[in-house]
XYZ file of N, CA and C in Angstrom:
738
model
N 0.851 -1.183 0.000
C 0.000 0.000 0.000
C 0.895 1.244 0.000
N 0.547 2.366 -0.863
C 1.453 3.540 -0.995
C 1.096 4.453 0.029
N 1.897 5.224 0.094
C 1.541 6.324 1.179
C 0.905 7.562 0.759
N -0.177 7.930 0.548
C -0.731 8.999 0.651
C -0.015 10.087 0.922
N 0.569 11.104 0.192
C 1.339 12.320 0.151
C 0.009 12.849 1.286
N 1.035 14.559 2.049
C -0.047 14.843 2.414
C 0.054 16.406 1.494
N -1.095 16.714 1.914
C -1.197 17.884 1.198
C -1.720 19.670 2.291
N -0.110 20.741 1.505
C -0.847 21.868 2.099
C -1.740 22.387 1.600
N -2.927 22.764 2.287
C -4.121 22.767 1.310
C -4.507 24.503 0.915
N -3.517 25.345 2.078
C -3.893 26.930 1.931
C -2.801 27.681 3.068
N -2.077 28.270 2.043
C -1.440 29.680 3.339
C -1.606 30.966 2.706
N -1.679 31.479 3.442
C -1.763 32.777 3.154
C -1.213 33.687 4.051
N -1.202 35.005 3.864
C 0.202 35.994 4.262
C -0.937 36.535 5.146
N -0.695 37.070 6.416
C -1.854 38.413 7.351
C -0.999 39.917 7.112
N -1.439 40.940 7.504
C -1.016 41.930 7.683
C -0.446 42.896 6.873
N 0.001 43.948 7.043
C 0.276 45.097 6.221
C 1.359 44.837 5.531
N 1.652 44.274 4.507
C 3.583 44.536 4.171
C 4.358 45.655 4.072
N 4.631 46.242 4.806
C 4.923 47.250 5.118
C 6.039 47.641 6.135
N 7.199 48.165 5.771
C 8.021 48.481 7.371
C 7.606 48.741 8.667
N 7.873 48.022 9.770
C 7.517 48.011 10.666
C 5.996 47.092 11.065
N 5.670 46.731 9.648
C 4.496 45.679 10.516
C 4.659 44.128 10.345
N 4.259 43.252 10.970
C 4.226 41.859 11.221
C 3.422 41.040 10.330
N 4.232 40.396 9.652
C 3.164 39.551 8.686
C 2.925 38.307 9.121
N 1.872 37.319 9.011
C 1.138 35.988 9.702
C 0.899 35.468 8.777
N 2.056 33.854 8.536
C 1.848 33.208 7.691
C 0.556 32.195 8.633
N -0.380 31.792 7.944
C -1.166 30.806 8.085
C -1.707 29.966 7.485
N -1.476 28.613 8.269
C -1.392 27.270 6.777
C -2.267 26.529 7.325
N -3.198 25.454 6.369
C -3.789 24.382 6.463
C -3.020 23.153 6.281
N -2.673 22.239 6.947
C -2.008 20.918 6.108
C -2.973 19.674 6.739
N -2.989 18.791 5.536
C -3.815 17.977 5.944
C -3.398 16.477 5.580
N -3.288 15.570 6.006
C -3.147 14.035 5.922
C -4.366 12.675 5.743
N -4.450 12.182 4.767
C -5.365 10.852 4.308
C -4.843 10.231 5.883
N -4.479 9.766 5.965
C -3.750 8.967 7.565
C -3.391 9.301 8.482
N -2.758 10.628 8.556
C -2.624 11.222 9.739
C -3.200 12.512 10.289
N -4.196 12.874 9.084
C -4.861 13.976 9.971
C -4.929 15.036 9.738
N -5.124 16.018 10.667
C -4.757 17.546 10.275
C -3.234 17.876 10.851
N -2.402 18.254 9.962
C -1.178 18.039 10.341
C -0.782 19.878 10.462
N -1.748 20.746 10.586
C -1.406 22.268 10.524
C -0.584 22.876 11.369
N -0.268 22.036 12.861
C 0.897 22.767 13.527
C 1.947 21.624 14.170
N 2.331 21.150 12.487
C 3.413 20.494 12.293
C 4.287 21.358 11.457
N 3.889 22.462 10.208
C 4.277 22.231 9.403
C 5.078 23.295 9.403
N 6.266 23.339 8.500
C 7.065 24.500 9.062
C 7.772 25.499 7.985
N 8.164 26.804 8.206
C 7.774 28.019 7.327
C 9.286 28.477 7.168
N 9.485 28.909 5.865
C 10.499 30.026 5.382
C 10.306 30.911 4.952
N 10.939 32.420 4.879
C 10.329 33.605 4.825
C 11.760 33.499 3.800
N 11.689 33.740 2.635
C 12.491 34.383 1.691
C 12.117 35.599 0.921
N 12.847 36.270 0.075
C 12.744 37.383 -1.116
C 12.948 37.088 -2.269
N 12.657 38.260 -3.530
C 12.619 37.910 -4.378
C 14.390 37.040 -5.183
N 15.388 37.448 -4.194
C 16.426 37.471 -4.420
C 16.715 36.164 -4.135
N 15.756 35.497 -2.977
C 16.553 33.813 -2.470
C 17.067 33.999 -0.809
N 16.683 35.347 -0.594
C 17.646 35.364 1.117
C 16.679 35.206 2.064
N 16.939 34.491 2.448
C 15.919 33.468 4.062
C 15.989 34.703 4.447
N 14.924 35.395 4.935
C 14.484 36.132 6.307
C 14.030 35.700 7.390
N 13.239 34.406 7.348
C 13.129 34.180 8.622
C 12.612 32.258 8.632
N 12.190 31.508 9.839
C 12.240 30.382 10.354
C 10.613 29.891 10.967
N 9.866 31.280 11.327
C 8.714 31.284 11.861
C 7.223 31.782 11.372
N 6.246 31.134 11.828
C 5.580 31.885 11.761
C 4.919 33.387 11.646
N 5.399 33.816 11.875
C 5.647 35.246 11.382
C 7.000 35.655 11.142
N 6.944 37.005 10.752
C 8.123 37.664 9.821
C 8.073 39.126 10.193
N 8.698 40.453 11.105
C 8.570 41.647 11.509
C 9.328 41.994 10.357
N 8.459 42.693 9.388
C 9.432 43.543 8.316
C 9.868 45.045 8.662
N 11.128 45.178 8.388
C 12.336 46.185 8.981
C 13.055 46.796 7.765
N 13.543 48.051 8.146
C 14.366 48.839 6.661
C 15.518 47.892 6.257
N 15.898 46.964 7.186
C 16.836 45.945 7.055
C 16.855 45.010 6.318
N 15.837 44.123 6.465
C 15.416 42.989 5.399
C 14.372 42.959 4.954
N 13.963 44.662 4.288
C 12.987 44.394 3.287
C 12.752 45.950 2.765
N 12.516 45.812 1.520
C 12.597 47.270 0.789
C 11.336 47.871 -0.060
N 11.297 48.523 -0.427
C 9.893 48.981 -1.112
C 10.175 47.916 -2.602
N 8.659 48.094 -2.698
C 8.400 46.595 -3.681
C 9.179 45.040 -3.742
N 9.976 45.132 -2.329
C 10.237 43.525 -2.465
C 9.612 42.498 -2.742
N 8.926 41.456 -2.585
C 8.455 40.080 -3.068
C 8.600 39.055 -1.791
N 7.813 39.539 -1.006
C 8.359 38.325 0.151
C 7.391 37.122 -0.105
N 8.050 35.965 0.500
C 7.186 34.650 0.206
C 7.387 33.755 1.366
N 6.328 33.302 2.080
C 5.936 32.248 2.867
C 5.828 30.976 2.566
N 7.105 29.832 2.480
C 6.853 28.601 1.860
C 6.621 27.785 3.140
N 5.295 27.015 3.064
C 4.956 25.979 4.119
C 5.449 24.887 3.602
N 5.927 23.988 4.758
C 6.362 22.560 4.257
C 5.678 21.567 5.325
N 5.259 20.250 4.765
C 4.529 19.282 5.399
C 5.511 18.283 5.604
N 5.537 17.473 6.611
C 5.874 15.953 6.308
C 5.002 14.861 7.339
N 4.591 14.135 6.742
C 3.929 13.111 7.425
C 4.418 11.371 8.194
N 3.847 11.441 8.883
C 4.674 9.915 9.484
C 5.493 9.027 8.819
N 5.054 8.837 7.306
C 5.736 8.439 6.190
C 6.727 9.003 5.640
N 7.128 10.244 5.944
C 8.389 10.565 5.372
C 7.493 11.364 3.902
N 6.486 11.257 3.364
C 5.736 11.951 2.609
C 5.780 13.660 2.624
N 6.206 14.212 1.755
C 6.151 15.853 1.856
C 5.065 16.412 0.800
N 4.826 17.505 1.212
C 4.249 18.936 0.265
C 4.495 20.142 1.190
N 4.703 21.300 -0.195
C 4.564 22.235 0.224
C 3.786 23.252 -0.802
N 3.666 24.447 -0.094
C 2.948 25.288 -0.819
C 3.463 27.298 -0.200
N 3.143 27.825 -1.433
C 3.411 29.455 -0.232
C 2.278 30.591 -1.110
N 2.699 31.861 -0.232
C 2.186 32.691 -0.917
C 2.991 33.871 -1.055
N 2.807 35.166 -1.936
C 3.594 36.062 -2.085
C 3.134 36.890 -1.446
N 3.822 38.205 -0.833
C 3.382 39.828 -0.817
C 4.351 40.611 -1.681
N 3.852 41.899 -1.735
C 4.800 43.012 -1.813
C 5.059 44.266 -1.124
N 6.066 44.232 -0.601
C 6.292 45.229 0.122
C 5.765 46.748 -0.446
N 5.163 47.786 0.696
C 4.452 48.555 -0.158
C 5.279 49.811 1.050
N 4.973 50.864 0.254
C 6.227 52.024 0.863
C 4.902 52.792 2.557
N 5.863 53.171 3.764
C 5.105 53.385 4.862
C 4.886 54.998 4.628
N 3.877 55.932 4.703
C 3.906 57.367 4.644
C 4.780 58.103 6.171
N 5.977 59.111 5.753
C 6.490 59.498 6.620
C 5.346 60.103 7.401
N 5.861 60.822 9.056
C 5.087 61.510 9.633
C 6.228 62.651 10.098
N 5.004 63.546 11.126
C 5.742 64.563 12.023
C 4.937 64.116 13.224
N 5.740 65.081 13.823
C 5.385 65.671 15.207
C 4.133 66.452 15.790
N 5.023 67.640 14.987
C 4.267 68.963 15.716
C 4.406 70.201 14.613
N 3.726 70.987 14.662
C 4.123 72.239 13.608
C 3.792 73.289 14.369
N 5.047 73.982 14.103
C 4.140 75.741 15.107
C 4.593 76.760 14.540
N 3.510 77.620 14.530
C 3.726 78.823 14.101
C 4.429 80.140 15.116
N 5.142 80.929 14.498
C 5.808 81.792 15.785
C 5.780 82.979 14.714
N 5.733 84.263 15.540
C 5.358 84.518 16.878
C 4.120 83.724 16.968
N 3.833 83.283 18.543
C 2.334 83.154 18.707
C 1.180 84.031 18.456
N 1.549 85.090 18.984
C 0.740 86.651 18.787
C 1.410 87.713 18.002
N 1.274 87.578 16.732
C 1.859 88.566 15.435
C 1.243 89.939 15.545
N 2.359 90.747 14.968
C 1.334 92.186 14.712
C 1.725 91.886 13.199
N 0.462 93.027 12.912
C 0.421 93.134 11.471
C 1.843 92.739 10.690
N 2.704 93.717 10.732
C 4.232 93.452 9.844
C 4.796 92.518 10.389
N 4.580 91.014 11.310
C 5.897 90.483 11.658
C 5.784 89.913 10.529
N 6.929 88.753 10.186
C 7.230 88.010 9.567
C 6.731 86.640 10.200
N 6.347 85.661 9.705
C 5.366 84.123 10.225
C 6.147 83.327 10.013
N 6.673 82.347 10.939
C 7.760 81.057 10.570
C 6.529 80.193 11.183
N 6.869 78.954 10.229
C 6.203 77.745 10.140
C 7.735 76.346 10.984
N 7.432 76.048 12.060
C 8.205 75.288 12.299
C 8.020 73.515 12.028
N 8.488 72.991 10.966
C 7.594 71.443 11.490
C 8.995 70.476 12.065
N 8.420 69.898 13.584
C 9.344 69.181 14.107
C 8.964 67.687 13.663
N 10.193 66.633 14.481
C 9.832 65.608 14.348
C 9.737 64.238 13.456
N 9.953 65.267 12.291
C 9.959 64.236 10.837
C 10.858 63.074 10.500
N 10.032 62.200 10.470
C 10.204 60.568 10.439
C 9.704 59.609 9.302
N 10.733 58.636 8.839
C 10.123 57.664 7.734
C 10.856 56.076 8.504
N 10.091 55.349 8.510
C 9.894 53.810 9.264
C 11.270 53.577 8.074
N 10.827 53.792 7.027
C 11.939 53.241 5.510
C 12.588 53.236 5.102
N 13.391 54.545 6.342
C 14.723 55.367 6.440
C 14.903 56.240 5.123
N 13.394 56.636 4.391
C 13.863 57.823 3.182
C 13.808 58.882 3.940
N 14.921 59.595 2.619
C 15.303 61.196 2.971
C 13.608 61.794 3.277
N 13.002 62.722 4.125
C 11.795 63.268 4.226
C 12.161 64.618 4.218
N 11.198 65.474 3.630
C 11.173 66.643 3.204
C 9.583 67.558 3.700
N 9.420 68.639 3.818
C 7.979 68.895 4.139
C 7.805 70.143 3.412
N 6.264 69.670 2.637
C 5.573 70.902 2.079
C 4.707 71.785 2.629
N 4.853 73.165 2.286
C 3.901 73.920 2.842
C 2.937 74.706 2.185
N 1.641 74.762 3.386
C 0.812 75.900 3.020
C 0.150 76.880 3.815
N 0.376 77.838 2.711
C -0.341 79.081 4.116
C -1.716 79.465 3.568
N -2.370 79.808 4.404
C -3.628 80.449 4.382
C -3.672 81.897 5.368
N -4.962 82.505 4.139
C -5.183 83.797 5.705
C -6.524 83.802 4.770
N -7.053 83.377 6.591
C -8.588 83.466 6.347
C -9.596 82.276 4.990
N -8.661 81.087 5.376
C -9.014 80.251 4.448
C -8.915 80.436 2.919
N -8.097 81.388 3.007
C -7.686 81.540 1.254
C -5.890 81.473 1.314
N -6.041 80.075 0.135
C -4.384 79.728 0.182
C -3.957 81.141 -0.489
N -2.834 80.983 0.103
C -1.794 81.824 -0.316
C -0.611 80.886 -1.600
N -0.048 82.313 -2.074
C 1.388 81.286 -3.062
C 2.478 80.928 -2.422
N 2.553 81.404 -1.295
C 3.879 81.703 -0.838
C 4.281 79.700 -0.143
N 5.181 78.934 -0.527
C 5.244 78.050 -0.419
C 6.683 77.404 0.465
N 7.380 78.629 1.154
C 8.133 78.294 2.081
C 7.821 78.106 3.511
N 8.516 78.127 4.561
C 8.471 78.085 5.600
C 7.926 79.219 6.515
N 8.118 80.592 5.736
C 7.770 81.770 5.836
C 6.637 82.460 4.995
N 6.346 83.390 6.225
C 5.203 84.673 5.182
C 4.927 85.635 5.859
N 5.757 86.562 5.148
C 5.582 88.085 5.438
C 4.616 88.435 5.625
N 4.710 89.799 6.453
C 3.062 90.994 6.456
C 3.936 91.766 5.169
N 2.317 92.777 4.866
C 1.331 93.235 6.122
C 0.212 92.708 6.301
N 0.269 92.345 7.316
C -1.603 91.617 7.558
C -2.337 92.705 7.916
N -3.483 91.601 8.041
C -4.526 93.047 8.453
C -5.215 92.048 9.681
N -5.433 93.398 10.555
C -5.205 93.105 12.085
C -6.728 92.611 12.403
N -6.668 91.172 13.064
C -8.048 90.392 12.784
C -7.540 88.987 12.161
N -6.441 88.798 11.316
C -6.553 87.982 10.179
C -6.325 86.652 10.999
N -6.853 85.235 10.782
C -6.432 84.117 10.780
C -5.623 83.695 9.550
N -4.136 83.430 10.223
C -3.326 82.956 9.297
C -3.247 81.202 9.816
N -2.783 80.301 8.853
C -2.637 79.012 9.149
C -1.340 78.606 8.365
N -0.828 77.716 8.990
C -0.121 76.671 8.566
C -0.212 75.417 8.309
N -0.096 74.573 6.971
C -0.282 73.596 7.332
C 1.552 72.711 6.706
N 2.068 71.966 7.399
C 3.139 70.974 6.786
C 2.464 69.603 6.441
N 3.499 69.120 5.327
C 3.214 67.945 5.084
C 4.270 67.272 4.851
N 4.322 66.004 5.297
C 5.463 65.399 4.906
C 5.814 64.293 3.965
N 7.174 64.319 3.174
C 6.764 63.487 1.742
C 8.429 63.101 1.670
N 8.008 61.303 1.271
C 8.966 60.892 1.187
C 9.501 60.799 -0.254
N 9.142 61.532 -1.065
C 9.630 61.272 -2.206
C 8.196 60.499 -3.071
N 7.836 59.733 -2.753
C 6.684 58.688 -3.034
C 5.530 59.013 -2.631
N 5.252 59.602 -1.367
C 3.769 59.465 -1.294
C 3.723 60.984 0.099
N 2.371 61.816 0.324
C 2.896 62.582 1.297
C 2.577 61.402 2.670
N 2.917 62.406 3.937
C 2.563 61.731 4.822
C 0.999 62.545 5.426
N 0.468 62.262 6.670
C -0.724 63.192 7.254
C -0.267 64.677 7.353
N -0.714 65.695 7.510
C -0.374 66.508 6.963
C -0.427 67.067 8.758
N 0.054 68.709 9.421
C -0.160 68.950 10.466
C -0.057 70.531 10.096
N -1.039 71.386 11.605
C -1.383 72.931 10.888
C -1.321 73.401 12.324
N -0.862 74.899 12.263
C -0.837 75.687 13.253
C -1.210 77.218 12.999
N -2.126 77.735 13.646
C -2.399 78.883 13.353
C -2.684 79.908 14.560
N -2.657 81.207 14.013
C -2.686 82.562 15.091
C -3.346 83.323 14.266
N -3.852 84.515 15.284
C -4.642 85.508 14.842
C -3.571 86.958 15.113
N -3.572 87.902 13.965
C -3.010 88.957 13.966
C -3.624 89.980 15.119
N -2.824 90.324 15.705
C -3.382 91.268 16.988
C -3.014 92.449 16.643
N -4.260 93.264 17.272
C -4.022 94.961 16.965
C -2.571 95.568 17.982
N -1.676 96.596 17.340
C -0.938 96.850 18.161
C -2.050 98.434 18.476
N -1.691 98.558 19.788
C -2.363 100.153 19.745
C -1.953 101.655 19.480
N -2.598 102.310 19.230
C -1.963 103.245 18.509
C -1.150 104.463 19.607
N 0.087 105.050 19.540
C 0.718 106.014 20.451
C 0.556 107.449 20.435
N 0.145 108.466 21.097
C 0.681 109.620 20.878
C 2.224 109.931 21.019
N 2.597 110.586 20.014
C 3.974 110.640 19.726
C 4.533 112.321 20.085
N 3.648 113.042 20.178
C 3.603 114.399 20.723
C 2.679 114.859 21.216
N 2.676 116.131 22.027
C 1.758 116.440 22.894
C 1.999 117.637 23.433
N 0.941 119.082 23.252
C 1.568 120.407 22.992
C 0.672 120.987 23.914
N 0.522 121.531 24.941
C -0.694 122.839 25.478
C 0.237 124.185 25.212
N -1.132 124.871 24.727
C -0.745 126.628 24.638
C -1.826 127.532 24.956
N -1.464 128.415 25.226
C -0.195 128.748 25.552
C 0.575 128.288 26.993
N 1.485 128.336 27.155
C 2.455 128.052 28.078
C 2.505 128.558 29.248
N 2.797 130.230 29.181
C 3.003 130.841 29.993
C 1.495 132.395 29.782
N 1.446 133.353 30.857
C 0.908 134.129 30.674
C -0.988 133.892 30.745
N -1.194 132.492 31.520
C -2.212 132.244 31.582
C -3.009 132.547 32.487
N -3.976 133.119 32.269
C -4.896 133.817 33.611
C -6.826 132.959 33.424
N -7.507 133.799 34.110
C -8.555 133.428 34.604
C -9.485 133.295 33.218
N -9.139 134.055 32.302
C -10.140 133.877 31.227
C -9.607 133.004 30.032
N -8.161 132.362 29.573
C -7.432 132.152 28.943
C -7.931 131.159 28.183
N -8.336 131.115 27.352
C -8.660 129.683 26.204
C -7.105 129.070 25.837
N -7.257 127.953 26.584
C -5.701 126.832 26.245
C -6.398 125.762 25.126
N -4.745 125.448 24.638
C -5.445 124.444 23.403
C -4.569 123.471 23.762
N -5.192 122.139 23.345
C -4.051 120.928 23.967
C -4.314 119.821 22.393
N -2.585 119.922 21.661
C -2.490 119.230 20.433
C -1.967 118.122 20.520
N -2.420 117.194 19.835
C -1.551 116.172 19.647
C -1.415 115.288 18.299
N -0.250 114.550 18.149
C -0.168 114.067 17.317
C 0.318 112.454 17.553
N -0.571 111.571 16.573
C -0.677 110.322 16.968
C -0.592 109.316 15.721
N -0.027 107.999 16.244
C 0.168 107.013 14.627
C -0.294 105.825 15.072
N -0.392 105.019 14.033
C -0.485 103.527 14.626
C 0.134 102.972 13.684
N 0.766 101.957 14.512
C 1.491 100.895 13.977
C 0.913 99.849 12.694
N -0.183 99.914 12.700
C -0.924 98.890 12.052
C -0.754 100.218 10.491
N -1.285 101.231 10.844
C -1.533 102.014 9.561
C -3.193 102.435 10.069
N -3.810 102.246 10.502
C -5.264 102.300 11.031
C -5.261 104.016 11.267
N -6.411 104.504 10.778
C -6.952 105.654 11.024
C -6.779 105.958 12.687
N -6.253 106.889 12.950
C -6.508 107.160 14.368
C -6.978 108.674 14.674
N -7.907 108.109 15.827
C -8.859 109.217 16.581
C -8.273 109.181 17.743
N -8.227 110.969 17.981
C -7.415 111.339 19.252
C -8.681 112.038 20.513
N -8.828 111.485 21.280
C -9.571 111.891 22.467
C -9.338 112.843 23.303
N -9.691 113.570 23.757
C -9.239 114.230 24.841
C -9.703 114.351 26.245
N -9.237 114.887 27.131
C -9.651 114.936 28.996
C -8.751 116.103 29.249
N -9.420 117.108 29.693
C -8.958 118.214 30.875
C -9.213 117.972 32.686
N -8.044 117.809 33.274
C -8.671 117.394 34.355
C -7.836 118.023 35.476
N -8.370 118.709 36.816
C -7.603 119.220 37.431
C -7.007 118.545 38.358
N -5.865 119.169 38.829
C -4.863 118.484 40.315
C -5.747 117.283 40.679
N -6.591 117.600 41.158
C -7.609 116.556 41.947
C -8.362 115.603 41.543
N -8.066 115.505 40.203
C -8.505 114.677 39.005
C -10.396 115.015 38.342
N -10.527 116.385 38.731
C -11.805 116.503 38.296
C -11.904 116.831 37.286
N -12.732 116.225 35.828
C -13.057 116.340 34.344
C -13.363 117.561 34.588
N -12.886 118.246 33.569
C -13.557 120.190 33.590
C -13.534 120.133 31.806
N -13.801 119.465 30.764
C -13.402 119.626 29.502
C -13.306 118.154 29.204
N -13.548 118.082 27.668
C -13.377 117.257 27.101
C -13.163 116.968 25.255
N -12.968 118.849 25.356
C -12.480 119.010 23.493
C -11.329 119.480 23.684
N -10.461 119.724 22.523
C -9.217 119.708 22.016
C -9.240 121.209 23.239
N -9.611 122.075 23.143
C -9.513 123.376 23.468
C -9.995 123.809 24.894
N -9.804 124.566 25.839
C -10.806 124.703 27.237
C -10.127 126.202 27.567
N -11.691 126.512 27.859
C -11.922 128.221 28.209
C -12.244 128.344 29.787
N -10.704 128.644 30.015
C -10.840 129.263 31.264
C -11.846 130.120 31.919
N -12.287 129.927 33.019
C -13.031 131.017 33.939
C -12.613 130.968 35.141
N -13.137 132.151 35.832
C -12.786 132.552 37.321
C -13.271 131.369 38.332
């Protein structure tokens, strides 16, 4: 009587092929005489090249032994009480991992109109060990801008939501993208001079005038207020000009 070969009847690969994830070979083997022989049977992890990667049931793919579009293959092998073999496998292909970041920040936190906006992106990482690079975009007020560096000048206008967003790209594919944004703050506006006249020679009836001159940083129209107020802090006036009495 001959011996009934046995036969692997199904493996197949689990998981992402991908750097850094774990692939799960899983096999059926089965025997006319001896049975279900499925955790007898035992596994080689090679490439397209012929180089054993591994001995086990699974296989942790690494920038080390395995590259974008490799060919990895899971060969199951049977043998039965008889000395009877089969085997069988299956393929993957290694497929490229999207770099990431960190963090992205925008500085200053609180801009005035004219600063200049740096986009910082930390952190940048590829599982695949490619060179990574990061693209940018700015917005103000949800309308992209051209400006496609790291930077973006004023003048803003005071109110504005500016954003950042980075992205990171390995050459092949981007990665998730990350955004940081601030709102342009009003600087306030200074008086820069400040004149009463007359000076001297002032008596009980004397109309004094009190001038000033004022800017703002932003460029914003500015309105100048005034207060006359004595030693004792009492309001006596409140226009550019005040007419003395006894």
């Amino acid at each position: 009587v001959e011996n009934t070969l046995p036969v692997v009847s199904s493996v197949s690969i689990e998981g992402e092929p991908m750097t850094g994830e774990i692939l799960l070979c899983e096999a059926v083997a089965m025997d006319l005489n001896d049975g279900d022989l499925s955790d007898g049977v035992t596994y080689a992890w090679i490439n397209q090249n012929g180089d054993a990667l591994g001995e086990e049931s699974s296989l942790t793919l690494t920038a080390e032994n395995s590259s974008l579009d490799d060919e990895i293959t899971c060969s199951v092998s049977v043998v039965d009480t008889d000395g009877g073999e089969h085997s069988s496998s299956d393929l993957v292909v290694v497929g490229n991992t999207a770099p990431t970041l960190n963090v992205v920040t925008l500085s200053p936190a609180a801009p005035n109109s004219l600063d200049t906006l740096l986009c910082t992106a930390e952190g940048m990482a590829d599982i695949d060990e490619d060179e990574v690079t990061v693209l940018y975009q700015w917005s103000i007020d949800g309308e992209v801008q051209d400006e496609e560096s790291d930077t973006l000048e004023g003048p803003f206008a005071v109110g504005s939501e500016i954003e950042c967003s980075a992205t990171p790209n390995d050459t092949k594919v981007d990665g998730d993208a990350l955004s940081d944004s601030v709102v342009v703050l009003n600087t306030p506006a200074q008086i820069e001079d400040l004149e009463i006249t007359p000076k001297v020679g002032i008596v009980a009836d004397t109309l004094v005038s009190c001038e000033a001159t004022a800017s703002d940083f932003d460029g914003e129209d500015v309105e100048v207020s005034y207060e006359w107020s004595t030693q004792n802090g009492t309001v006596i006036g409140e226009a550019s000009s005040l007419q003395l009495s006894a």
